[in-house]
Every structure is written in C-alpha cells, then in structure tokens.
PDB file of C-alpha atoms in Angstrom:
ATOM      1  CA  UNK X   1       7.415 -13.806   8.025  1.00 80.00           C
ATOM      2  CA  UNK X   2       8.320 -10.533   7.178  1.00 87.00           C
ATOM      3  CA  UNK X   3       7.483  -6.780   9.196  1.00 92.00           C
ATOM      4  CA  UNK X   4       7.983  -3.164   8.619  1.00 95.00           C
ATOM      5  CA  UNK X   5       8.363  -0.751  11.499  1.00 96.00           C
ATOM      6  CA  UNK X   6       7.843   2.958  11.253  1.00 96.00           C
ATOM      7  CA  UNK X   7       8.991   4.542  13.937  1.00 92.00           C
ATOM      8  CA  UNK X   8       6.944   8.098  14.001  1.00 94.00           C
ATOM      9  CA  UNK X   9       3.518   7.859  13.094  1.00 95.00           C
ATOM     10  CA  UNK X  10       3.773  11.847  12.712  1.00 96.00           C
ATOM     11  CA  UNK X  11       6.760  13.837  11.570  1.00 97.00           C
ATOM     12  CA  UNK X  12       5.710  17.554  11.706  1.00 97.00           C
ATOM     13  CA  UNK X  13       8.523  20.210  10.374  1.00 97.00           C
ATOM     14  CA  UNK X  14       9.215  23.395   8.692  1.00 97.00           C
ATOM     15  CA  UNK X  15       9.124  24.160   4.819  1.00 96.00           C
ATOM     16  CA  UNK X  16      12.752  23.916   3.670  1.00 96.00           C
ATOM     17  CA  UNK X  17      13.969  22.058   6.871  1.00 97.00           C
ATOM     18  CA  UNK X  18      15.510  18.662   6.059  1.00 97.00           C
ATOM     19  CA  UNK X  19      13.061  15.261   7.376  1.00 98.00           C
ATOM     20  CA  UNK X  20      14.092  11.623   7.976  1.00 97.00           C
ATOM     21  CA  UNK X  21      11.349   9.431   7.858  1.00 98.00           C
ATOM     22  CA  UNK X  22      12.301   6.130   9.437  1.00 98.00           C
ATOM     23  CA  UNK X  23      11.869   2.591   8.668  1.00 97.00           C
ATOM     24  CA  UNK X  24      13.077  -0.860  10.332  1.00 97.00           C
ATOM     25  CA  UNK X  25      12.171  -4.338   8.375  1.00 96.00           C
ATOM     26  CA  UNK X  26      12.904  -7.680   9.868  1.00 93.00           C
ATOM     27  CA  UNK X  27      12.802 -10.128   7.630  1.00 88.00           C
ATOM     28  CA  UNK X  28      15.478 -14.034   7.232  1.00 84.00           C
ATOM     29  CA  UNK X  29      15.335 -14.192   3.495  1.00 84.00           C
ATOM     30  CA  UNK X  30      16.507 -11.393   1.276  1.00 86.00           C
ATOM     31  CA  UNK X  31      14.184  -8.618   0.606  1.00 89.00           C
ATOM     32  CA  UNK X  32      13.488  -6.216  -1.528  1.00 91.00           C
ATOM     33  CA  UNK X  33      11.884  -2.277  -0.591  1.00 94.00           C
ATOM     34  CA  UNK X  34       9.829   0.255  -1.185  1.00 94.00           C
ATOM     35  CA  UNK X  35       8.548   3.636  -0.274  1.00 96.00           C
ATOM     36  CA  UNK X  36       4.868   4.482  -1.299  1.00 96.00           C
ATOM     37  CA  UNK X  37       3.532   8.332  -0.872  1.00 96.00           C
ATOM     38  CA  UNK X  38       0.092   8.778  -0.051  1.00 95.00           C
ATOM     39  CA  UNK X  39      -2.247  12.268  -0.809  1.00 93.00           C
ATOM     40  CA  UNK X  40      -5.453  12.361   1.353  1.00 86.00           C
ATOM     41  CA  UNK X  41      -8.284  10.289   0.198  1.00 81.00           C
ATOM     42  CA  UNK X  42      -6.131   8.898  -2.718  1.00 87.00           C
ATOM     43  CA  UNK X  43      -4.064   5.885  -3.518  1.00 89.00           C
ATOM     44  CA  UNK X  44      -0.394   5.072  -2.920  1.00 93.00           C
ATOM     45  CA  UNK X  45       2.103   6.067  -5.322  1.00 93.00           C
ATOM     46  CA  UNK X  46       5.491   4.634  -5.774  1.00 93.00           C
ATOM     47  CA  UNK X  47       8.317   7.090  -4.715  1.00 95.00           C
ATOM     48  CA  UNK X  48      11.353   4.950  -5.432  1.00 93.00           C
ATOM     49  CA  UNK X  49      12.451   1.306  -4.332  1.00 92.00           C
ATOM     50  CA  UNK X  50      15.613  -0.436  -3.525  1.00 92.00           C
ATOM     51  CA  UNK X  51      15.471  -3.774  -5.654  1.00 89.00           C
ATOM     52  CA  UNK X  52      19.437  -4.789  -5.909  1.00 84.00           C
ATOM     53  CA  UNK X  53      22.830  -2.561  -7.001  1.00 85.00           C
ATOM     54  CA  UNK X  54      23.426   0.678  -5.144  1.00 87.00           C
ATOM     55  CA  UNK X  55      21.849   1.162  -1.843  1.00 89.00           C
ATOM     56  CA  UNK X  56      21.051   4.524  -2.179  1.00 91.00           C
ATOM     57  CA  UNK X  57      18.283   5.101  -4.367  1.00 90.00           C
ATOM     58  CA  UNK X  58      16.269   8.501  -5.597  1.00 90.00           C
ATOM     59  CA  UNK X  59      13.150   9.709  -6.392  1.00 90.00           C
ATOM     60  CA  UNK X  60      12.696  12.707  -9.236  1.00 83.00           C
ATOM     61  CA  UNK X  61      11.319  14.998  -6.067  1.00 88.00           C
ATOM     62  CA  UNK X  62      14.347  15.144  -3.881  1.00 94.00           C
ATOM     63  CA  UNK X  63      13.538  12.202  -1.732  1.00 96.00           C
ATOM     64  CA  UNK X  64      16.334   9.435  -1.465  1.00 97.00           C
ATOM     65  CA  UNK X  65      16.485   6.767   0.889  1.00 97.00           C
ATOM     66  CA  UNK X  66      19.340   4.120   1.901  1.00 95.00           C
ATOM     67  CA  UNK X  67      19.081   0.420   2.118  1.00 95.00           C
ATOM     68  CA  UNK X  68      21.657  -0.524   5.420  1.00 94.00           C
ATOM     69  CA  UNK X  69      21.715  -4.503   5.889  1.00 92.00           C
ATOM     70  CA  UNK X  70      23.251  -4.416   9.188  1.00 93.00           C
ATOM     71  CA  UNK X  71      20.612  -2.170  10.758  1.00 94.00           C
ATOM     72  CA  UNK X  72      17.643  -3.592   8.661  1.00 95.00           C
ATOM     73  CA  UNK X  73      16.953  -0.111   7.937  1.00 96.00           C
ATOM     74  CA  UNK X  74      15.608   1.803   4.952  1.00 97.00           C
ATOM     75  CA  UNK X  75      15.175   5.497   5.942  1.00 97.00           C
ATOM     76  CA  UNK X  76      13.863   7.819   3.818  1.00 97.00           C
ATOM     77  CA  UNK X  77      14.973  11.875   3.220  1.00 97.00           C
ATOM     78  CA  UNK X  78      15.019  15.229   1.739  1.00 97.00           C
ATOM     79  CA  UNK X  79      17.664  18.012   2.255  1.00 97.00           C
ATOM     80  CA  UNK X  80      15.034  20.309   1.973  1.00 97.00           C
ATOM     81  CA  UNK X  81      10.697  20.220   1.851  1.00 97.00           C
ATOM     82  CA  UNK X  82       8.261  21.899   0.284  1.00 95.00           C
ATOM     83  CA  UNK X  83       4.419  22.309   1.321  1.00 94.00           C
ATOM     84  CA  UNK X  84       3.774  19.713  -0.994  1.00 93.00           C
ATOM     85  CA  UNK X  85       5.401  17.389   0.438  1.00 95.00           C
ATOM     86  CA  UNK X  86       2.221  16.777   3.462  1.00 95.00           C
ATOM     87  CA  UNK X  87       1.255  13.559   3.147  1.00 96.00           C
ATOM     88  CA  UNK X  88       0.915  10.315   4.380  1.00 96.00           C
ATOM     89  CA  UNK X  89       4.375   8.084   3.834  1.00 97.00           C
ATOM     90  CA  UNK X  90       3.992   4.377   3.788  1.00 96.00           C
ATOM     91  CA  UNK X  91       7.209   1.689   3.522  1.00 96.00           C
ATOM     92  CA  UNK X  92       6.987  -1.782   2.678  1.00 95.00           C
ATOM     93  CA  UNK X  93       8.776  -5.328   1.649  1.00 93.00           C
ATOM     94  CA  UNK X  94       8.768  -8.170  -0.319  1.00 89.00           C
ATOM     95  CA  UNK X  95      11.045 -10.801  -1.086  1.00 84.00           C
ATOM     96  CA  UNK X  96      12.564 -11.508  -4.168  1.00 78.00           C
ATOM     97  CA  UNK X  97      12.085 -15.435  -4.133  1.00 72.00           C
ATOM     98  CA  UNK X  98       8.536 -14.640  -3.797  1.00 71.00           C
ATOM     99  CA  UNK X  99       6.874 -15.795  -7.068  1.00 71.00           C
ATOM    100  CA  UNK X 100       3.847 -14.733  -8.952  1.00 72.00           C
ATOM    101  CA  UNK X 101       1.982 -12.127  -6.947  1.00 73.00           C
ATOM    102  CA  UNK X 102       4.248 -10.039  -4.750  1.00 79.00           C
ATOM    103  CA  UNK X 103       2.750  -9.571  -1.747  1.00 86.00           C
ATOM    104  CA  UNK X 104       3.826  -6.428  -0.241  1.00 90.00           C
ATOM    105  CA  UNK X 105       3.868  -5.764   3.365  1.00 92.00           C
ATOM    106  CA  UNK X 106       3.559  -2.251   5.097  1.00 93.00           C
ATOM    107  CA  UNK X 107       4.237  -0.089   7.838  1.00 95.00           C
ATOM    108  CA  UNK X 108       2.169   1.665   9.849  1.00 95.00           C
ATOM    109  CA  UNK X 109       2.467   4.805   8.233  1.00 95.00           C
ATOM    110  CA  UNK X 110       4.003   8.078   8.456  1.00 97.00           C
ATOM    111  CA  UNK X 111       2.192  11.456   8.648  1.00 96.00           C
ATOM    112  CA  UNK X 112       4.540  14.096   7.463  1.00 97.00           C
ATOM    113  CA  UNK X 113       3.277  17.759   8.031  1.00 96.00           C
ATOM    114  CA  UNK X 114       5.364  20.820   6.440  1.00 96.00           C
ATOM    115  CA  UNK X 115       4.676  24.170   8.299  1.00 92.00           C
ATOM    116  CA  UNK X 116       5.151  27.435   6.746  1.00 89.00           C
TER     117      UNK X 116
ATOM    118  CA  UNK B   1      -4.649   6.024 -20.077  1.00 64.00           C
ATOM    119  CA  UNK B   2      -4.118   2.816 -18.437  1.00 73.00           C
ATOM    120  CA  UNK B   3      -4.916   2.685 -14.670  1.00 92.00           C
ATOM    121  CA  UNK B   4      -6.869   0.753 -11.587  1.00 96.00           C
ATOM    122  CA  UNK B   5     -10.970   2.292 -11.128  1.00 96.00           C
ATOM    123  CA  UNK B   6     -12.294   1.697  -7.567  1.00 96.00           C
ATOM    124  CA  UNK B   7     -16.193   2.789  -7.931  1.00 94.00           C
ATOM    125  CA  UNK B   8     -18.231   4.021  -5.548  1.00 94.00           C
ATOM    126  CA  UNK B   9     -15.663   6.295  -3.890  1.00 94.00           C
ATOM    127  CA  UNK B  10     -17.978   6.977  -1.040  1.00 95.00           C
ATOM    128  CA  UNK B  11     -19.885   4.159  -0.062  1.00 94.00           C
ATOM    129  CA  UNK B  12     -22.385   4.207   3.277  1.00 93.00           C
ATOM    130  CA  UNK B  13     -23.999   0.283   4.243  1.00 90.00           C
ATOM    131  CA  UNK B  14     -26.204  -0.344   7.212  1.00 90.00           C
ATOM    132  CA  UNK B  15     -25.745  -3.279   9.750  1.00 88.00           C
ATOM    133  CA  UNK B  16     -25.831  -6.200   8.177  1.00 88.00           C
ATOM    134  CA  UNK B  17     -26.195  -6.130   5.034  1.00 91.00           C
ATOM    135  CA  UNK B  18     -23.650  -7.227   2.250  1.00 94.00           C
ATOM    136  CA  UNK B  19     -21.925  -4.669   0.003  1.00 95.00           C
ATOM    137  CA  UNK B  20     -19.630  -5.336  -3.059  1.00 96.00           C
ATOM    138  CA  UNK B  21     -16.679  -3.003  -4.138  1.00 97.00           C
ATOM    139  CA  UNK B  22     -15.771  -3.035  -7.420  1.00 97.00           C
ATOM    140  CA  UNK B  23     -11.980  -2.741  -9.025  1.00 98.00           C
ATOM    141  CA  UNK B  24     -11.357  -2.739 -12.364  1.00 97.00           C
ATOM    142  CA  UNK B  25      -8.273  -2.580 -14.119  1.00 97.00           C
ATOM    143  CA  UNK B  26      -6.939  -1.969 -18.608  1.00 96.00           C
ATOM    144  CA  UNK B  27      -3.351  -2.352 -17.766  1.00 94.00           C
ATOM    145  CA  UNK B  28      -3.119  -5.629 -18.678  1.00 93.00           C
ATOM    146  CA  UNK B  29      -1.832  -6.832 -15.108  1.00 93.00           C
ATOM    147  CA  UNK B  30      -2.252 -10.641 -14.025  1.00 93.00           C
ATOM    148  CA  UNK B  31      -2.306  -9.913 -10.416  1.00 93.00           C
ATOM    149  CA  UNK B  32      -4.569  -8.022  -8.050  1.00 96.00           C
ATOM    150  CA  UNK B  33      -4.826  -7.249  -4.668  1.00 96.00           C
ATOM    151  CA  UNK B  34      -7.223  -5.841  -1.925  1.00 97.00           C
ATOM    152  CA  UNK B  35      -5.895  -4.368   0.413  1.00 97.00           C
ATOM    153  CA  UNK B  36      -8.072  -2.202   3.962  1.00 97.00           C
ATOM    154  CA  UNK B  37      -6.503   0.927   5.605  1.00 94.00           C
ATOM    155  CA  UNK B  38      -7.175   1.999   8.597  1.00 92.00           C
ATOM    156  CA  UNK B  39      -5.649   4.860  10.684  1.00 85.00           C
ATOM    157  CA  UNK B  40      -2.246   4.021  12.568  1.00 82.00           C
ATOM    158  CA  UNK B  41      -2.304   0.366  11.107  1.00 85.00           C
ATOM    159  CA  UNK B  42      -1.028   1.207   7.791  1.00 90.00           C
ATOM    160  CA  UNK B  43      -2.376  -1.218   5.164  1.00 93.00           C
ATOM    161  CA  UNK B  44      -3.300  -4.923   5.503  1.00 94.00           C
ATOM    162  CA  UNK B  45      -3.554  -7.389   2.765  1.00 94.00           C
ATOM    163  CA  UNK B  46      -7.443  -8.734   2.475  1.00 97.00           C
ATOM    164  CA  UNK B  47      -7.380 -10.983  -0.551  1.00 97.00           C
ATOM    165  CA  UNK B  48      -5.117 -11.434  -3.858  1.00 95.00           C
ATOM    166  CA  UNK B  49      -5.649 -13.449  -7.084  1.00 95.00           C
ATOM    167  CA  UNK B  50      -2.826 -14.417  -9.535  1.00 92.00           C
ATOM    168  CA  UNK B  51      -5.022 -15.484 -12.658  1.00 92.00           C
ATOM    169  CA  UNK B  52      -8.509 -15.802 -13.777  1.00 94.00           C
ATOM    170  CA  UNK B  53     -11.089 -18.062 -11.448  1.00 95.00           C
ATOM    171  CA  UNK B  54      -7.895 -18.412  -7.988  1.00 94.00           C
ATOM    172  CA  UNK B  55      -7.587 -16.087  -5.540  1.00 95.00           C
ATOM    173  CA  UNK B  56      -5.766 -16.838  -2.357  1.00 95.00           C
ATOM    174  CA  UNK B  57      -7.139 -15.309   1.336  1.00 95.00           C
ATOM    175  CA  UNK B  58      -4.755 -12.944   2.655  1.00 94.00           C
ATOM    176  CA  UNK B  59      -3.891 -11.612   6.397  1.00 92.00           C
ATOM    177  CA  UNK B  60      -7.305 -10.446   7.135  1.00 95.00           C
ATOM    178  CA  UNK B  61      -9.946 -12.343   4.758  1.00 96.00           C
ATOM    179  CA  UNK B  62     -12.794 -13.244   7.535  1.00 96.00           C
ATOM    180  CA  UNK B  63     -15.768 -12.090   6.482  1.00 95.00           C
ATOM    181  CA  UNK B  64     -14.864 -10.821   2.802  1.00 97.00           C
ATOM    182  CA  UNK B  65     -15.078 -12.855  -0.081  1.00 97.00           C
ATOM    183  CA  UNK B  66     -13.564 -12.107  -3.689  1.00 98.00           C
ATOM    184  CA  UNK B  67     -14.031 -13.706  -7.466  1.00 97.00           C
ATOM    185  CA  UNK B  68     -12.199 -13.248 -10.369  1.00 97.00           C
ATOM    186  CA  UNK B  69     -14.012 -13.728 -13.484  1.00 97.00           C
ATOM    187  CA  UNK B  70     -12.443 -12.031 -15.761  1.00 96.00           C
ATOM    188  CA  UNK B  71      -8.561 -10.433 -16.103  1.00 96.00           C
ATOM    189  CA  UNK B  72      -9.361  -6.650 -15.520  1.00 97.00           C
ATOM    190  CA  UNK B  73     -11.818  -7.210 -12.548  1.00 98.00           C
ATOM    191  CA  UNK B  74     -11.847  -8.008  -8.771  1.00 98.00           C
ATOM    192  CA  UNK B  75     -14.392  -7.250  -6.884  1.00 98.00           C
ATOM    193  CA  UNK B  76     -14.568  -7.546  -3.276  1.00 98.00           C
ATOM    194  CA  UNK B  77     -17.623  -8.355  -1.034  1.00 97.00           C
ATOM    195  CA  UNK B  78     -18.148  -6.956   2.655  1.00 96.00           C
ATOM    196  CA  UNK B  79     -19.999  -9.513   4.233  1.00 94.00           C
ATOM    197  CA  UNK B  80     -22.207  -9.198   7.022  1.00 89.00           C
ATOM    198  CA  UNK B  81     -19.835 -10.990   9.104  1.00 88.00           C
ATOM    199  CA  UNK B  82     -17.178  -8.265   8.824  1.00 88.00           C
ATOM    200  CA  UNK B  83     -17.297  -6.850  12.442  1.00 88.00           C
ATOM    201  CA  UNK B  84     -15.823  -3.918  11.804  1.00 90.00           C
ATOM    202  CA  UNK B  85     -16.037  -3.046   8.145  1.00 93.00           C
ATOM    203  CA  UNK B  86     -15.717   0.904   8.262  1.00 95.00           C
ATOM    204  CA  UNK B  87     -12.249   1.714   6.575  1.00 95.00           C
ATOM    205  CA  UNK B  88     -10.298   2.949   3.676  1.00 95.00           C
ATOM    206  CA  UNK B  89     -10.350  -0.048   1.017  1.00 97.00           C
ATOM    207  CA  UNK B  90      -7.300   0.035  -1.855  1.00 96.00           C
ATOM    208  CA  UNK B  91      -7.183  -2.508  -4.702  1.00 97.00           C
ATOM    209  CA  UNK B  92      -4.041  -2.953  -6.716  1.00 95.00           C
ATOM    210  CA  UNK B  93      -2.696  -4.588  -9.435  1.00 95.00           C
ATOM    211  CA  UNK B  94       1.105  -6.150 -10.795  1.00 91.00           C
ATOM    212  CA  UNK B  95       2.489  -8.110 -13.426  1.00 85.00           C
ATOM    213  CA  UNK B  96       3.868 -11.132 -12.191  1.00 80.00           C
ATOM    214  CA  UNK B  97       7.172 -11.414 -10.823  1.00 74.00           C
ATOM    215  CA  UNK B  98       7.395  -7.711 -11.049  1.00 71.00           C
ATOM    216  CA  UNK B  99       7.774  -5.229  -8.270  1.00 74.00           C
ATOM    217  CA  UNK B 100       5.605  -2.254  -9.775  1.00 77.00           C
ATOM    218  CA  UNK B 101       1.995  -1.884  -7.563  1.00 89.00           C
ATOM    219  CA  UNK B 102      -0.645   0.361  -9.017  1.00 92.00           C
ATOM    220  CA  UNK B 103      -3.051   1.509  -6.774  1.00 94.00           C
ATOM    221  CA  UNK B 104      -6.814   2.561  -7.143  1.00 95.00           C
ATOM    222  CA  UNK B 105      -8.023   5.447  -5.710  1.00 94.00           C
ATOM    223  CA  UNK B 106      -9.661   3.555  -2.766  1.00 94.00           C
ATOM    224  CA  UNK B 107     -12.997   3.010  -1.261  1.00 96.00           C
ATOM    225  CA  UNK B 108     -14.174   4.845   1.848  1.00 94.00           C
ATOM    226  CA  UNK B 109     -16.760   2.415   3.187  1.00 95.00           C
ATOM    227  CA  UNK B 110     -18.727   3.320   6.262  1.00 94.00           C
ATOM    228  CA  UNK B 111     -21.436   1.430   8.317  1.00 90.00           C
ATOM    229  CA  UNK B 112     -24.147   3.578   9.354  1.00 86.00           C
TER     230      UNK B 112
END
C-alpha cells in the first residue's frame, strides 16, 4: 500500500518570500508523483509531476519540486510568491506497474497563505 | 473545449434520503474516478470505473453506489446509508495507463 504525508497542513508567508511545501511518500514498489494545486471551491489542477529522468521537475509558474529516493521525499518550492499563489496544495502517488486506471493517492493537504 | 462537468455545484439533501451527483465528461477518457474531500483529510478515493458497465469500490465506497452506462458519464449516488455525507465531492477522469487526471469542478453536498 502506498501513503503520502504532508507535513504542514498550513504554510502562511510573505509575498516574495521563498516557501517549501513538504511531502513524504512511503511506498515498496516504484512510484511515480505528483503535485495538484487547488483554488477555493474548484478542482485540482496539475502543477507538474515527476514520472522518470531528472528529478527535478518545473512548473511554468515558478514552482519546482525534487524527487529524493533516499528520503522518500518530494518537496515542492518557489524562490519567490506572489498573492496568487493562496491556495490549497495537494501531493500524491501512483505506481507505474499499476495498469488501467491509475489510482492516485493524496496527502492531506497543504494550505498556503501569501501575506502582503 | 474538452473538460469534466460536475452539476449541481451546490447541492443541500435532508436525512435520509438518496441523492445522485452527476459527472460527465467529452474528452474521450476511459477512466473515471470519484473521489470526497473533506477538510484536513485531503482526498479519498470513493469509486472508479475503467470501461463501460465495471466499476471497482474504492477506499471509502459504503454507502455510495456508481454505474457506468455510457463512456462520458459517472454518476454517483449518496445513499441513505452514508453516515456522514456532507463534503466536497471531485470526479475525474484519465486515459488508461496514463498519468494525466482531470478534475471537475466538484460537488459541495450538504445534509440539512
């Protein structure tokens, strides 16, 4: 079975402050990741995912996060936020030798709240 | 433009009576999902179907029931024997053996 830990369920910090958003998986088969944004009263959106090749992946809004086997970790950041950035931040997994419907499992969630 | 349509956005039931969400989707996906949010558990899987007429239960399936009639719809029932049915519900949909989710823009069901 597979789990996602986020560690904050609220991040609150400053408009053009850096953020790390943190995420633990445990998982004994390969896996594959994701970060999902969420606006109030709306649906998830992608932000970017870490399927195989370079560990670090990007978004196109300044977000990157890093896939790190030996911690089981996939932490998410920005150098620098922007109002628009509040929002609810959910990460999940899957596994790769999952076939037909991947079944995605999530975190608890992570409130992130830019102050001016 | 292609997407997932969750109607009623707002949707208010009394005790015990049934209530059916409805998800429908043009992107041409195989798969879909239900999935129920609710605050500080971040989401849990309620029901998915691969193909037309099979659906398999998911985490949380007791007292919701699904069918799958046709490709671009999935709607979801809220039984009467859902204790506690008030929450945030999100249906998605995939291709198979493909790692893209697109969400709906959810269901905010609450017993009154």
């Amino acid at each position: 079975a597979q789990s996602v830990t986020q560690l904050d369920s609220q991040v609150p910090v400053f408009e053009e402050a850096p953020v790390e958003l943190r995420c633990n998986y445990s998982s004994s088969v390969s896996v594959y990741l994701f970060w999902y944004v969420q606006y109030p009263n709306q649906g998830l959106q992608l932000l970017l995912k870490y399927l195989s090749g370079s560990t670090l992946v990007e978004s196109i809004n300044g977000f990157e996060a890093e896939f790190n086997k030996s911690q089981t970790s996939f932490h998410l950041r920005k150098p620098s936020v922007h109002i628009s950035d509040t929002a609810e931040y959910f990460c999940a997994v899957t596994s790769p030798r999952t076939q037909g419907a991947q079944k995605l499992v999530f975190g608890q969630g992570t409130r992130l709240t830019i102050n001016p | 433009d292609g997407g997932i349509t969750q109607s009623p956005k707002y949707l208010f039931r009394k005790e015990g009576q049934n209530v059916t969400l409805s998800c429908e989707q043009n992107l041409n996906h195989d798969a879909m999902y239900w999935y129920r949010q609710d605050p500080g558990q971040g989401l849990r899987l309620i029901y998915y179907s691969q193909i037309v007429n099979d659906f398999q239960k998911g985490d949380i399936a007791e007292g919701y029931s699904v069918s799958r009639e046709k490709k671009e719809s999935f709607p979801l029932t809220v039984t009467s024997a859902q204790k506690n049915p008030t929450a945030f519900y999100l249906c998605a949909s995939s291709m198979l053996n493909n790692y893209g989710y697109t969400f709906g823009s959810g269901t905010r069901l609450t017993v009154v």
